[in-house]
Amino acid sequence: MAVPGKRVQKINTTPVSLLYKFFQARVKVEIWLFENTDVKIQGTIIGFDEYMNLTMDNACEINTKKNKTKELGRILFKGDNVALIRNIDDVKV
């Protein structure tokens, strides 16, 4: 609830700045795919560009429907396929 006469500080975090924080902290992230809701990708971001194309290390593909995991290693992930990126480490960024 806003208090009259008090100034509220707004914090603006852009997607690229949050992605950069994940990159700097080298946290493990989980990526949800845009049109394939049964598959999620987990790994560490080691590079990205302005189109949110990601280079990931120690990546693994998790099929939630079949409950299977497949090791992928180092991958290049096209930004068009990203629906959500979330931190799955206990480290706060």
CSV table of C-alpha atoms in Angstrom, one decimal:
chain,number,residue,atom,x,y,z
A,1,MET,CA,0.0,0.0,0.0
A,2,ALA,CA,1.4,3.4,-1.0
A,3,VAL,CA,1.8,6.0,1.7
A,4,PRO,CA,1.1,9.6,0.7
A,5,GLY,CA,4.2,11.8,0.6
A,6,LYS,CA,6.6,8.8,0.5
A,7,ARG,CA,8.7,8.0,-2.5
A,8,VAL,CA,8.8,4.4,-3.7
A,9,GLN,CA,12.0,3.2,-5.2
A,10,LYS,CA,11.4,1.2,-8.4
A,11,ILE,CA,13.9,-1.5,-9.4
A,12,ASN,CA,14.2,-2.2,-13.1
A,13,THR,CA,15.9,-5.4,-14.0
A,14,THR,CA,16.2,-6.1,-17.7
A,15,PRO,CA,16.2,-9.7,-19.0
A,16,VAL,CA,19.8,-9.3,-20.2
A,17,SER,CA,21.0,-8.0,-16.8
A,18,LEU,CA,19.4,-11.0,-15.0
A,19,LEU,CA,21.0,-13.3,-17.6
A,20,TYR,CA,24.3,-11.6,-17.0
A,21,LYS,CA,24.0,-12.2,-13.2
A,22,PHE,CA,23.4,-15.9,-13.9
A,23,PHE,CA,26.4,-15.9,-16.2
A,24,GLN,CA,28.7,-14.1,-13.6
A,25,ALA,CA,27.6,-16.3,-10.7
A,26,ARG,CA,27.9,-19.5,-12.8
A,27,VAL,CA,24.8,-20.8,-11.2
A,28,LYS,CA,22.9,-23.8,-12.6
A,29,VAL,CA,19.8,-22.8,-14.5
A,30,GLU,CA,16.8,-24.6,-15.8
A,31,ILE,CA,15.4,-23.6,-19.2
A,32,TRP,CA,11.8,-24.3,-20.2
A,33,LEU,CA,11.2,-24.7,-23.9
A,34,PHE,CA,8.8,-22.6,-25.8
A,35,GLU,CA,6.7,-25.3,-27.5
A,36,ASN,CA,7.9,-28.5,-25.8
A,37,THR,CA,6.6,-28.5,-22.3
A,38,ASP,CA,7.7,-32.0,-21.6
A,39,VAL,CA,11.4,-31.2,-21.9
A,40,LYS,CA,13.6,-28.9,-19.8
A,41,ILE,CA,17.3,-28.1,-20.1
A,42,GLN,CA,19.6,-27.7,-17.1
A,43,GLY,CA,23.1,-26.4,-17.2
A,44,THR,CA,25.5,-23.5,-16.5
A,45,ILE,CA,25.5,-20.5,-18.8
A,46,ILE,CA,29.0,-19.8,-20.2
A,47,GLY,CA,28.0,-17.3,-22.9
A,48,PHE,CA,25.1,-15.4,-24.5
A,49,ASP,CA,24.4,-12.7,-27.0
A,50,GLU,CA,21.8,-10.0,-27.6
A,51,TYR,CA,19.3,-12.5,-29.1
A,52,MET,CA,19.5,-14.6,-25.9
A,53,ASN,CA,21.3,-17.4,-27.7
A,54,LEU,CA,23.0,-19.3,-24.9
A,55,THR,CA,26.1,-21.4,-24.7
A,56,MET,CA,25.7,-23.9,-21.9
A,57,ASP,CA,28.1,-26.2,-20.2
A,58,ASN,CA,27.3,-29.5,-18.4
A,59,ALA,CA,23.8,-29.4,-20.0
A,60,CYS,CA,21.3,-32.2,-19.6
A,61,GLU,CA,17.9,-32.7,-21.1
A,62,ILE,CA,15.2,-33.7,-18.7
A,63,ASN,CA,12.0,-35.3,-20.1
A,64,THR,CA,9.4,-34.8,-17.4
A,65,LYS,CA,6.8,-37.0,-19.1
A,66,LYS,CA,9.1,-40.1,-19.4
A,67,ASN,CA,11.1,-39.2,-16.3
A,68,LYS,CA,14.4,-39.6,-18.2
A,69,THR,CA,17.6,-37.5,-18.2
A,70,LYS,CA,20.1,-37.3,-21.1
A,71,GLU,CA,23.5,-35.7,-20.7
A,72,LEU,CA,24.3,-33.2,-23.5
A,73,GLY,CA,27.6,-31.7,-22.5
A,74,ARG,CA,28.3,-28.3,-24.0
A,75,ILE,CA,25.6,-26.9,-26.2
A,76,LEU,CA,24.5,-23.8,-28.2
A,77,PHE,CA,20.9,-23.0,-27.4
A,78,LYS,CA,18.9,-20.8,-29.8
A,79,GLY,CA,17.1,-17.9,-27.9
A,80,ASP,CA,13.9,-18.4,-29.9
A,81,ASN,CA,13.2,-21.6,-28.0
A,82,VAL,CA,13.4,-20.1,-24.5
A,83,ALA,CA,10.2,-19.7,-22.6
A,84,LEU,CA,11.7,-19.3,-19.1
A,85,ILE,CA,15.1,-19.3,-17.4
A,86,ARG,CA,15.2,-19.9,-13.7
A,87,ASN,CA,18.0,-20.3,-11.1
A,88,ILE,CA,18.0,-23.8,-9.6
A,89,ASP,CA,21.0,-23.4,-7.3
A,90,ASP,CA,20.6,-22.1,-3.8
A,91,VAL,CA,22.7,-19.1,-4.6
A,92,LYS,CA,21.0,-15.7,-4.7
A,93,VAL,CA,21.8,-13.5,-7.6
